[in-house]
């Protein structure tokens, strides 16, 4: 097994494997690409893991700090809000700060937050730690994509981004499983304690292998744009995150979403009139980038929606523990880890169109059976369907992200990365809000009258059980709808893009032939 892993690693970074490139930093010194990529991917993996690592720890934390469900949710809500706010800022930072020191600063910030979380003896302290962590995560993920897209030529970016997809796609998927195991056996502090030494090793490696590979243009920051971006994205993400607790009709939810939408409209308008915009909104004028971003977000929406609902179904209907429900999803998470580099390499050969069509088709047909699950549906059936869905996601998410970035010029890539990640973050929050509200509303509308509980307790239990299943069915139909819309849109994708170097070479050959 170990020999196969070594062989695979060698092939990926060899001439034959397709990722061997000679890269020099901004000072003309050669870069150890293999160690640079390993350092980046490892760092991003542990930072992105933190988005879902507390998924099954909430009951334990509520008991430890004597807080309510609404209060403990802020550990995720606050993290996602700060993370989302930092993503647009990353475009400015990547142009302003040398790559090496930007990454080291982001990882140091994340490590500081993790240490504070491990030492927390009160909820405010733990929440502060999560917000500090989010500051670092909001930079590391876009920075990973920026670097991978910059140091690899277009014809090798699919494989490179496929490797990046191991961190971005797998880490959130294994978070609940890992969290459940750690909570059951070691306690909540270990969730942070186990990450501290890994982050420390990444920091040490960063001093040796991270290089200044992104160009710095020393842009000036537009303070009004920063304020609008922070307020707009913050309000949107907060509004969507509160839907599950307060419902769509709550004044705070409606006001937050409305405020966020208005401020983001003002933000977009301002960017179009600035000579050096904070975030280049004009990337949306490129229809290849726009459609690719939309489809990558749709696949993420379908994936996140199922990841949220399936564990609830397994725990409530099947009576499984949080750890057991997480194990049911683990094969799918491992499959996307195995397939991401493979589908990335396939993208380099055939482009995104056929991959997206097949991937979204698999995602759609593997979601439909979930809309018919019952109380006796075998767990293995759920596991297999989920694995098929993740196989489809591996064909869509990173290949389409790469496809969109390939349509942009070098200077626009950092803006495209920020925009792509921001859209995905907002879409994910919106999906969670929609799925939770549909699940809750359908269940509440179908549940039996309270009077039946006294008249016939068994009938009440049976009807309430069916009402809960109806809620899950409706939620899965929503997820199916997302996937189906994406599958239709995939037919409008561009065919395989060619490398600029190839076009130049062929033009030169034609010119020589003509002479």
Short mmCIF file of C-alpha atoms in Angstrom, two decimals:
data_model
loop_
_atom_site.label_atom_id
_atom_site.label_comp_id
_atom_site.label_asym_id
_atom_site.label_seq_id
_atom_site.Cartn_x
_atom_site.Cartn_y
_atom_site.Cartn_z
CA UNK A 1 0.00 0.00 0.00
CA UNK A 2 2.76 2.45 0.97
CA UNK A 3 4.62 1.69 -2.28
CA UNK A 4 1.49 2.54 -4.26
CA UNK A 5 1.15 5.85 -2.43
CA UNK A 6 4.79 6.74 -3.13
CA UNK A 7 4.37 5.74 -6.78
CA UNK A 8 1.20 7.83 -7.10
CA UNK A 9 2.93 10.83 -5.52
CA UNK A 10 5.88 10.42 -7.86
CA UNK A 11 3.64 10.19 -10.92
CA UNK A 12 1.68 13.29 -9.97
CA UNK A 13 4.80 15.43 -9.71
CA UNK A 14 6.82 13.87 -12.51
CA UNK A 15 6.99 14.77 -16.17
CA UNK A 16 4.88 11.71 -17.00
CA UNK A 17 2.33 12.52 -14.32
CA UNK A 18 1.84 16.00 -15.67
CA UNK A 19 2.54 18.27 -12.70
CA UNK A 20 6.26 18.69 -13.10
CA UNK A 21 6.94 22.38 -13.68
CA UNK A 22 9.96 24.59 -13.25
CA UNK A 23 8.88 27.60 -11.21
CA UNK A 24 10.92 30.56 -10.04
CA UNK A 25 9.84 33.01 -7.38
CA UNK A 26 9.70 36.78 -7.80
CA UNK A 27 13.45 36.97 -7.12
CA UNK A 28 14.31 34.40 -9.78
CA UNK A 29 15.11 31.58 -7.37
CA UNK A 30 13.85 28.03 -8.17
CA UNK A 31 10.85 26.77 -6.18
CA UNK A 32 10.41 23.25 -4.80
CA UNK A 33 6.92 22.83 -6.26
CA UNK A 34 6.22 19.46 -4.62
CA UNK A 35 6.90 20.71 -1.09
CA UNK A 36 5.15 24.00 -1.78
CA UNK A 37 1.96 22.18 -2.82
CA UNK A 38 2.12 19.74 0.11
CA UNK A 39 2.55 22.63 2.55
CA UNK A 40 -0.34 24.55 0.99
CA UNK A 41 -2.76 21.63 0.80
CA UNK A 42 -2.01 20.45 4.35
CA UNK A 43 -2.48 23.94 5.76
CA UNK A 44 -5.73 24.55 3.93
CA UNK A 45 -7.03 21.10 4.86
CA UNK A 46 -6.78 21.76 8.61
CA UNK A 47 -8.17 25.28 8.29
CA UNK A 48 -11.17 24.26 6.18
CA UNK A 49 -11.76 21.29 8.50
CA UNK A 50 -12.69 23.80 11.19
CA UNK A 51 -15.83 24.82 9.31
CA UNK A 52 -17.61 21.60 10.30
CA UNK A 53 -15.51 20.16 13.11
CA UNK A 54 -17.91 21.40 15.80
CA UNK A 55 -20.95 19.88 14.07
CA UNK A 56 -21.50 17.17 16.68
CA UNK A 57 -19.94 19.00 19.63
CA UNK A 58 -22.77 21.48 20.25
CA UNK A 59 -24.63 19.43 22.92
CA UNK A 60 -21.37 18.93 24.84
CA UNK A 61 -20.49 22.64 24.60
CA UNK A 62 -24.00 23.67 25.67
CA UNK A 63 -23.61 21.59 28.80
CA UNK A 64 -20.03 22.73 29.45
CA UNK A 65 -20.84 26.44 29.25
CA UNK A 66 -24.52 26.30 30.26
CA UNK A 67 -25.73 28.01 27.07
CA UNK A 68 -28.72 27.63 24.72
CA UNK A 69 -28.88 26.15 21.23
CA UNK A 70 -29.23 29.60 19.68
CA UNK A 71 -26.11 30.80 21.52
CA UNK A 72 -23.87 27.84 20.68
CA UNK A 73 -24.79 28.19 16.98
CA UNK A 74 -22.72 31.38 16.93
CA UNK A 75 -19.59 29.23 16.95
CA UNK A 76 -20.50 28.29 13.38
CA UNK A 77 -22.44 31.42 12.37
CA UNK A 78 -19.69 33.79 13.54
CA UNK A 79 -16.97 31.65 11.95
CA UNK A 80 -18.72 31.60 8.56
CA UNK A 81 -19.50 35.31 8.67
CA UNK A 82 -15.89 36.38 9.34
CA UNK A 83 -14.62 33.79 6.86
CA UNK A 84 -16.99 35.13 4.20
CA UNK A 85 -16.02 38.73 4.89
CA UNK A 86 -12.31 37.93 4.56
CA UNK A 87 -12.59 36.17 1.20
CA UNK A 88 -13.13 39.38 -0.86
CA UNK A 89 -10.34 41.04 1.14
CA UNK A 90 -8.00 38.24 0.05
CA UNK A 91 -7.83 39.66 -3.49
CA UNK A 92 -6.39 42.91 -2.14
CA UNK A 93 -4.05 41.18 0.32
CA UNK A 94 -2.61 38.79 -2.31
CA UNK A 95 -1.61 41.78 -4.44
CA UNK A 96 -0.37 43.88 -1.52
CA UNK A 97 1.50 41.39 0.70
CA UNK A 98 4.29 39.02 -0.49
CA UNK A 99 2.91 35.49 -0.86
CA UNK A 100 5.17 33.85 1.71
CA UNK A 101 4.43 36.31 4.48
CA UNK A 102 0.73 36.47 3.69
CA UNK A 103 0.43 32.70 4.06
CA UNK A 104 2.58 32.62 7.22
CA UNK A 105 0.53 35.44 8.74
CA UNK A 106 -2.76 33.71 7.88
CA UNK A 107 -1.59 30.37 9.32
CA UNK A 108 -0.19 32.11 12.42
CA UNK A 109 -3.54 33.81 12.95
CA UNK A 110 -5.31 30.47 12.60
CA UNK A 111 -2.86 28.82 15.02
CA UNK A 112 -3.38 31.61 17.56
CA UNK A 113 -7.15 31.14 17.37
CA UNK A 114 -6.78 27.37 17.76
CA UNK A 115 -4.59 27.72 20.87
CA UNK A 116 -7.04 30.21 22.41
CA UNK A 117 -9.92 27.80 21.66
CA UNK A 118 -8.05 24.93 23.31
CA UNK A 119 -7.48 27.03 26.43
CA UNK A 120 -10.97 28.56 26.55
CA UNK A 121 -12.72 28.49 29.92
CA UNK A 122 -15.79 30.52 28.88
CA UNK A 123 -18.05 30.76 25.88
CA UNK A 124 -17.07 34.36 24.96
CA UNK A 125 -13.42 33.25 24.92
CA UNK A 126 -14.23 30.26 22.69
CA UNK A 127 -16.28 32.42 20.32
CA UNK A 128 -13.45 34.95 20.09
CA UNK A 129 -11.07 32.12 19.27
CA UNK A 130 -13.35 30.92 16.45
CA UNK A 131 -13.48 34.43 14.96
CA UNK A 132 -9.68 34.64 15.05
CA UNK A 133 -9.47 31.26 13.29
CA UNK A 134 -11.87 32.49 10.61
CA UNK A 135 -9.61 35.46 9.82
CA UNK A 136 -6.89 33.04 8.77
CA UNK A 137 -9.18 30.60 6.94
CA UNK A 138 -10.65 33.41 4.82
CA UNK A 139 -7.18 34.02 3.38
CA UNK A 140 -5.66 30.54 3.10
CA UNK A 141 -8.34 28.97 0.90
CA UNK A 142 -8.38 31.65 -1.86
CA UNK A 143 -4.59 31.89 -1.62
CA UNK A 144 -4.24 28.15 -2.30
CA UNK A 145 -6.30 28.48 -5.48
CA UNK A 146 -4.44 31.63 -6.56
CA UNK A 147 -1.04 29.98 -6.20
CA UNK A 148 -2.07 26.73 -7.94
CA UNK A 149 -3.55 28.65 -10.85
CA UNK A 150 -0.51 30.90 -11.13
CA UNK A 151 2.38 28.44 -10.98
CA UNK A 152 0.86 25.81 -13.26
CA UNK A 153 0.18 26.38 -16.98
CA UNK A 154 -3.37 26.08 -18.26
CA UNK A 155 -2.94 22.53 -19.56
CA UNK A 156 -1.92 21.30 -16.08
CA UNK A 157 -4.28 23.33 -13.91
CA UNK A 158 -6.99 20.66 -13.80
CA UNK A 159 -4.70 18.16 -12.10
CA UNK A 160 -3.28 20.85 -9.83
CA UNK A 161 -6.71 22.07 -8.75
CA UNK A 162 -7.81 18.46 -8.33
CA UNK A 163 -5.14 18.10 -5.66
CA UNK A 164 -6.37 21.33 -4.08
CA UNK A 165 -9.85 19.80 -4.13
CA UNK A 166 -8.69 17.13 -1.68
CA UNK A 167 -8.46 19.84 0.97
CA UNK A 168 -11.42 21.97 -0.02
CA UNK A 169 -13.83 19.10 -0.73
CA UNK A 170 -12.87 16.43 1.79
CA UNK A 171 -12.15 18.44 4.94
CA UNK A 172 -15.75 19.67 5.47
CA UNK A 173 -17.10 16.19 4.68
CA UNK A 174 -15.06 14.35 7.32
CA UNK A 175 -15.52 17.07 9.96
CA UNK A 176 -18.71 15.63 11.53
CA UNK A 177 -17.32 12.06 11.60
CA UNK A 178 -14.05 13.13 13.19
CA UNK A 179 -15.88 15.42 15.60
CA UNK A 180 -18.22 12.64 16.74
CA UNK A 181 -15.35 10.24 17.41
CA UNK A 182 -13.27 12.80 19.32
CA UNK A 183 -16.21 14.01 21.43
CA UNK A 184 -17.20 10.45 22.37
CA UNK A 185 -13.66 9.43 23.35
CA UNK A 186 -11.60 12.46 24.35
CA UNK A 187 -13.65 15.63 24.91
CA UNK A 188 -14.22 18.86 23.02
CA UNK A 189 -10.80 20.46 23.73
CA UNK A 190 -9.11 17.70 21.75
CA UNK A 191 -10.88 18.98 18.62
CA UNK A 192 -8.55 21.96 18.80
CA UNK A 193 -5.62 20.31 20.56
CA UNK A 194 -5.06 17.79 17.77
CA UNK A 195 -4.80 20.60 15.19
CA UNK A 196 -2.25 22.72 17.08
CA UNK A 197 0.83 20.54 16.29
CA UNK A 198 -0.20 20.07 12.65
CA UNK A 199 -0.59 23.82 12.16
CA UNK A 200 2.78 24.33 13.85
CA UNK A 201 4.45 21.91 11.42
CA UNK A 202 2.82 23.71 8.48
CA UNK A 203 4.15 27.02 9.80
CA UNK A 204 7.68 25.63 10.09
CA UNK A 205 7.47 24.18 6.57
CA UNK A 206 6.19 27.53 5.28
CA UNK A 207 9.43 29.26 6.27
CA UNK A 208 11.40 26.79 4.12
CA UNK A 209 9.11 26.00 1.17
CA UNK A 210 6.68 28.89 0.76
CA UNK A 211 7.90 31.44 -1.78
CA UNK A 212 6.75 34.76 -3.20
CA UNK A 213 5.22 33.43 -6.41
CA UNK A 214 2.31 35.86 -6.87
CA UNK A 215 3.04 39.29 -8.37
CA UNK A 216 2.64 42.26 -6.04
CA UNK A 217 1.19 45.48 -7.46
CA UNK A 218 1.02 47.48 -4.21
CA UNK A 219 -2.63 48.57 -4.61
CA UNK A 220 -4.19 51.19 -2.35
CA UNK A 221 -7.17 50.10 -0.31
CA UNK A 222 -10.53 51.77 -0.92
CA UNK A 223 -11.95 52.15 2.59
CA UNK A 224 -15.61 52.62 1.51
CA UNK A 225 -15.37 49.41 -0.55
CA UNK A 226 -13.97 47.54 2.43
CA UNK A 227 -16.77 48.85 4.64
CA UNK A 228 -19.46 47.97 2.08
CA UNK A 229 -18.00 44.50 1.53
CA UNK A 230 -17.84 43.80 5.27
CA UNK A 231 -21.34 45.09 6.02
CA UNK A 232 -22.94 43.57 2.91
CA UNK A 233 -21.55 40.06 3.15
CA UNK A 234 -21.82 40.07 6.93
CA UNK A 235 -25.52 41.01 6.83
CA UNK A 236 -26.33 38.48 4.09
CA UNK A 237 -24.57 35.60 5.82
CA UNK A 238 -26.08 36.47 9.18
CA UNK A 239 -29.59 36.68 7.73
CA UNK A 240 -29.36 33.29 6.02
CA UNK A 241 -27.76 31.64 9.04
CA UNK A 242 -30.62 32.77 11.31
CA UNK A 243 -33.40 31.39 9.09
CA UNK A 244 -33.13 27.96 10.71
CA UNK A 245 -33.73 29.42 14.19
CA UNK A 246 -36.15 32.26 13.44
CA UNK A 247 -37.83 31.45 10.11
CA UNK A 248 -38.15 33.50 6.92
CA UNK A 249 -40.82 35.78 8.36
CA UNK A 250 -38.68 37.04 11.25
CA UNK A 251 -38.06 40.83 11.01
CA UNK A 252 -34.38 40.45 11.91
CA UNK A 253 -33.86 37.84 9.16
CA UNK A 254 -35.67 39.90 6.53
CA UNK A 255 -33.92 43.13 7.56
CA UNK A 256 -30.47 41.48 7.50
CA UNK A 257 -30.95 39.92 4.07
CA UNK A 258 -32.46 43.14 2.65
CA UNK A 259 -29.64 45.25 4.12
CA UNK A 260 -27.03 42.85 2.78
CA UNK A 261 -28.55 42.85 -0.71
CA UNK A 262 -28.77 46.66 -0.88
CA UNK A 263 -25.25 47.22 0.41
CA UNK A 264 -23.83 44.59 -1.96
CA UNK A 265 -25.58 46.32 -4.87
CA UNK A 266 -23.92 49.58 -3.82
CA UNK A 267 -20.61 47.72 -3.46
CA UNK A 268 -20.88 46.29 -6.99
CA UNK A 269 -21.81 49.70 -8.42
CA UNK A 270 -18.80 51.31 -6.74
CA UNK A 271 -16.41 48.64 -8.06
CA UNK A 272 -17.52 49.31 -11.63
CA UNK A 273 -16.62 53.00 -11.29
CA UNK A 274 -13.25 52.64 -9.55
CA UNK A 275 -10.04 52.73 -11.56
CA UNK A 276 -8.50 50.10 -9.27
CA UNK A 277 -11.46 48.22 -7.77
CA UNK A 278 -11.29 46.40 -4.46
CA UNK A 279 -12.80 43.33 -6.18
CA UNK A 280 -13.06 43.25 -9.97
CA UNK A 281 -16.77 42.65 -10.63
CA UNK A 282 -16.13 42.73 -14.37
CA UNK A 283 -15.08 39.09 -14.22
CA UNK A 284 -18.80 38.35 -14.61
CA UNK A 285 -18.66 39.80 -18.14
CA UNK A 286 -16.82 36.62 -19.08
CA UNK A 287 -19.67 34.16 -19.70
CA UNK A 288 -17.38 31.11 -19.31
CA UNK A 289 -16.31 32.26 -15.84
CA UNK A 290 -19.88 33.18 -14.86
CA UNK A 291 -21.46 29.89 -15.94
CA UNK A 292 -18.63 27.84 -14.46
CA UNK A 293 -18.94 29.67 -11.13
CA UNK A 294 -22.72 29.17 -11.08
CA UNK A 295 -22.42 25.45 -11.80
CA UNK A 296 -19.64 24.91 -9.23
CA UNK A 297 -21.83 26.69 -6.67
CA UNK A 298 -24.87 24.58 -7.61
CA UNK A 299 -22.91 21.36 -7.11
CA UNK A 300 -21.73 22.67 -3.75
CA UNK A 301 -25.31 23.60 -2.82
CA UNK A 302 -26.54 20.09 -3.64
CA UNK A 303 -23.66 18.54 -1.72
CA UNK A 304 -24.00 20.72 1.39
CA UNK A 305 -27.78 20.31 1.46
CA UNK A 306 -27.52 16.52 1.55
CA UNK A 307 -24.64 16.58 4.05
CA UNK A 308 -26.87 18.49 6.43
CA UNK A 309 -30.11 16.50 6.02
CA UNK A 310 -28.78 12.92 5.82
CA UNK A 311 -27.21 12.90 9.32
CA UNK A 312 -30.46 14.33 10.75
CA UNK A 313 -32.45 11.55 9.07
CA UNK A 314 -30.08 8.85 10.32
CA UNK A 315 -30.05 10.17 13.89
CA UNK A 316 -33.77 10.93 14.23
CA UNK A 317 -35.35 8.17 12.13
CA UNK A 318 -32.76 5.40 12.52
CA UNK A 319 -31.66 6.36 16.02
CA UNK A 320 -27.95 6.41 15.12
CA UNK A 321 -25.39 8.40 17.08
CA UNK A 322 -23.68 11.42 15.57
CA UNK A 323 -20.53 9.37 15.04
CA UNK A 324 -22.42 6.51 13.38
CA UNK A 325 -24.23 8.89 11.03
CA UNK A 326 -20.90 10.48 10.15
CA UNK A 327 -19.42 7.08 9.34
CA UNK A 328 -22.24 6.52 6.86
CA UNK A 329 -21.00 9.53 4.89
CA UNK A 330 -17.29 8.74 5.22
CA UNK A 331 -16.97 6.51 2.11
CA UNK A 332 -18.30 9.35 -0.03
CA UNK A 333 -15.78 11.75 1.49
CA UNK A 334 -12.93 9.32 0.82
CA UNK A 335 -14.15 8.81 -2.74
CA UNK A 336 -13.97 12.53 -3.53
CA UNK A 337 -10.43 12.55 -2.09
CA UNK A 338 -9.42 9.74 -4.44
CA UNK A 339 -11.24 11.10 -7.48
CA UNK A 340 -10.39 14.82 -7.31
CA UNK A 341 -6.87 14.46 -8.77
CA UNK A 342 -8.18 11.95 -11.34
CA UNK A 343 -11.05 14.13 -12.56
CA UNK A 344 -8.63 17.07 -12.58
CA UNK A 345 -6.33 15.16 -14.94
CA UNK A 346 -9.31 14.20 -17.12
CA UNK A 347 -10.30 17.88 -17.27
CA UNK A 348 -6.83 18.71 -18.62
CA UNK A 349 -7.49 16.28 -21.48
CA UNK A 350 -11.15 16.81 -22.40
CA UNK A 351 -12.27 20.02 -20.70
CA UNK A 352 -15.16 20.65 -18.32
CA UNK A 353 -18.26 20.23 -20.48
CA UNK A 354 -18.60 16.44 -20.61
CA UNK A 355 -17.32 16.06 -17.05
CA UNK A 356 -19.94 18.50 -15.77
CA UNK A 357 -22.75 16.90 -17.76
CA UNK A 358 -21.95 13.41 -16.43
CA UNK A 359 -21.20 14.62 -12.90
CA UNK A 360 -24.40 16.64 -12.52
CA UNK A 361 -26.42 13.81 -14.07
CA UNK A 362 -25.04 11.38 -11.47
CA UNK A 363 -25.67 13.94 -8.74
CA UNK A 364 -29.29 14.29 -9.87
CA UNK A 365 -30.21 10.61 -10.29
CA UNK A 366 -28.48 9.66 -7.02
CA UNK A 367 -30.45 12.33 -5.12
CA UNK A 368 -33.91 11.36 -6.38
CA UNK A 369 -34.07 8.06 -4.39
CA UNK A 370 -33.54 10.05 -1.17
CA UNK A 371 -36.94 11.66 -1.77
CA UNK A 372 -38.54 8.22 -1.26
CA UNK A 373 -36.68 6.99 1.83
CA UNK A 374 -38.65 5.36 4.63
CA UNK A 375 -38.04 4.43 8.23
CA UNK A 376 -36.75 1.03 7.09
CA UNK A 377 -34.40 2.18 4.31
CA UNK A 378 -31.08 0.33 4.90
CA UNK A 379 -28.11 2.44 5.92
CA UNK A 380 -25.94 0.81 3.26
CA UNK A 381 -28.38 2.11 0.63
CA UNK A 382 -27.91 5.65 1.97
CA UNK A 383 -24.14 5.18 1.96
CA UNK A 384 -23.95 3.92 -1.64
CA UNK A 385 -26.17 6.70 -2.97
CA UNK A 386 -24.12 9.28 -1.12
CA UNK A 387 -20.90 7.84 -2.60
CA UNK A 388 -22.38 8.12 -6.11
CA UNK A 389 -23.33 11.75 -5.39
CA UNK A 390 -19.79 12.55 -4.24
CA UNK A 391 -18.39 10.84 -7.33
CA UNK A 392 -20.50 13.26 -9.37
CA UNK A 393 -19.36 16.22 -7.28
CA UNK A 394 -15.71 15.29 -7.93
CA UNK A 395 -16.40 15.72 -11.66
CA UNK A 396 -17.88 19.16 -11.21
CA UNK A 397 -16.54 21.25 -8.36
CA UNK A 398 -12.82 21.77 -8.98
CA UNK A 399 -12.89 21.12 -12.77
CA UNK A 400 -15.48 23.88 -13.20
CA UNK A 401 -13.63 26.21 -10.85
CA UNK A 402 -10.53 25.66 -12.98
CA UNK A 403 -12.53 26.10 -16.18
CA UNK A 404 -13.75 29.48 -15.02
CA UNK A 405 -10.30 30.65 -13.97
CA UNK A 406 -8.76 29.52 -17.24
CA UNK A 407 -11.04 31.99 -19.00
CA UNK A 408 -9.46 34.91 -17.11
CA UNK A 409 -6.17 36.68 -17.68
CA UNK A 410 -3.37 36.38 -15.12
CA UNK A 411 -4.13 39.67 -13.36
CA UNK A 412 -7.84 38.86 -13.10
CA UNK A 413 -7.34 35.41 -11.54
CA UNK A 414 -6.97 36.73 -7.99
CA UNK A 415 -10.23 38.66 -8.38
CA UNK A 416 -11.91 35.64 -9.96
CA UNK A 417 -10.82 33.44 -7.06
CA UNK A 418 -12.22 35.90 -4.52
CA UNK A 419 -15.51 36.22 -6.43
CA UNK A 420 -15.82 32.45 -6.93
CA UNK A 421 -15.28 31.68 -3.24
CA UNK A 422 -17.61 34.48 -2.13
CA UNK A 423 -20.43 33.30 -4.39
CA UNK A 424 -19.97 29.75 -3.12
CA UNK A 425 -20.01 30.91 0.51
CA UNK A 426 -23.23 32.91 0.07
CA UNK A 427 -24.84 30.10 -1.96
CA UNK A 428 -23.97 27.57 0.74
CA UNK A 429 -25.51 29.73 3.48
CA UNK A 430 -28.60 30.29 1.34
CA UNK A 431 -28.94 26.56 0.66
CA UNK A 432 -28.71 25.70 4.34
CA UNK A 433 -31.41 28.27 5.10
CA UNK A 434 -33.71 26.94 2.36
CA UNK A 435 -33.24 23.28 3.30
CA UNK A 436 -33.79 23.90 7.02
CA UNK A 437 -36.89 26.02 6.42
CA UNK A 438 -38.42 23.52 3.98
CA UNK A 439 -37.69 20.62 6.31
CA UNK A 440 -39.16 22.47 9.28
CA UNK A 441 -42.21 23.93 7.56
CA UNK A 442 -43.29 20.71 5.82
CA UNK A 443 -42.86 18.75 9.04
CA UNK A 444 -44.86 21.29 11.07
CA UNK A 445 -47.66 21.47 8.49
CA UNK A 446 -47.97 17.67 8.32
CA UNK A 447 -47.63 16.83 12.00
CA UNK A 448 -50.78 15.66 13.84
CA UNK A 449 -52.79 17.86 16.20
CA UNK A 450 -51.58 17.96 19.79
CA UNK A 451 -54.96 16.66 20.98
CA UNK A 452 -54.25 13.30 19.32
CA UNK A 453 -51.40 12.74 21.77
CA UNK A 454 -53.90 12.32 24.61
CA UNK A 455 -56.52 10.42 22.60
CA UNK A 456 -54.20 7.94 20.89
CA UNK A 457 -50.47 8.24 21.71
CA UNK A 458 -49.47 5.46 19.29
CA UNK A 459 -51.34 7.07 16.41
CA UNK A 460 -49.77 10.43 17.29
CA UNK A 461 -46.28 8.90 17.23
CA UNK A 462 -46.96 7.19 13.88
CA UNK A 463 -48.33 10.37 12.27
CA UNK A 464 -45.52 12.54 13.65
CA UNK A 465 -42.99 10.05 12.29
CA UNK A 466 -44.58 10.29 8.84
CA UNK A 467 -44.66 14.08 9.08
CA UNK A 468 -40.92 14.11 9.79
CA UNK A 469 -40.29 11.85 6.80
CA UNK A 470 -42.36 14.21 4.64
CA UNK A 471 -40.03 17.02 5.68
CA UNK A 472 -36.99 15.03 4.62
CA UNK A 473 -38.62 14.11 1.30
CA UNK A 474 -39.34 17.78 0.54
CA UNK A 475 -35.79 18.80 1.45
CA UNK A 476 -34.33 16.16 -0.86
CA UNK A 477 -36.60 17.28 -3.71
CA UNK A 478 -35.06 20.75 -3.28
CA UNK A 479 -31.57 19.22 -3.51
CA UNK A 480 -32.68 17.29 -6.61
CA UNK A 481 -33.91 20.54 -8.13
CA UNK A 482 -30.54 22.23 -7.62
CA UNK A 483 -28.77 19.32 -9.32
CA UNK A 484 -31.22 19.12 -12.23
CA UNK A 485 -30.93 22.84 -12.99
CA UNK A 486 -27.15 22.46 -12.97
CA UNK A 487 -27.30 19.47 -15.34
CA UNK A 488 -29.34 21.47 -17.87
CA UNK A 489 -26.99 24.46 -17.65
CA UNK A 490 -23.98 22.18 -18.20
CA UNK A 491 -25.01 21.76 -21.85
CA UNK A 492 -24.24 25.45 -22.37
CA UNK A 493 -20.65 25.14 -21.19
CA UNK A 494 -17.74 25.91 -23.47
CA UNK A 495 -15.69 23.19 -25.06
CA UNK A 496 -12.11 22.52 -23.95
CA UNK A 497 -9.99 25.66 -23.73
CA UNK A 498 -6.56 25.61 -25.18
CA UNK A 499 -3.37 26.89 -23.65
CA UNK A 500 -2.18 30.30 -24.80
CA UNK A 501 1.26 28.74 -25.41
CA UNK A 502 -0.28 26.17 -27.76
CA UNK A 503 -2.08 28.89 -29.73
CA UNK A 504 1.14 30.89 -30.08
CA UNK A 505 3.07 27.80 -31.20
CA UNK A 506 0.46 26.93 -33.86
CA UNK A 507 0.39 30.54 -35.13
CA UNK A 508 4.17 30.40 -35.45
CA UNK A 509 3.97 27.10 -37.37
CA UNK A 510 1.32 28.51 -39.72
CA UNK A 511 3.45 31.58 -40.35
CA UNK A 512 6.53 29.46 -41.11
CA UNK A 513 4.50 27.23 -43.43
CA UNK A 514 3.17 30.27 -45.29
CA UNK A 515 6.70 31.61 -45.77
#
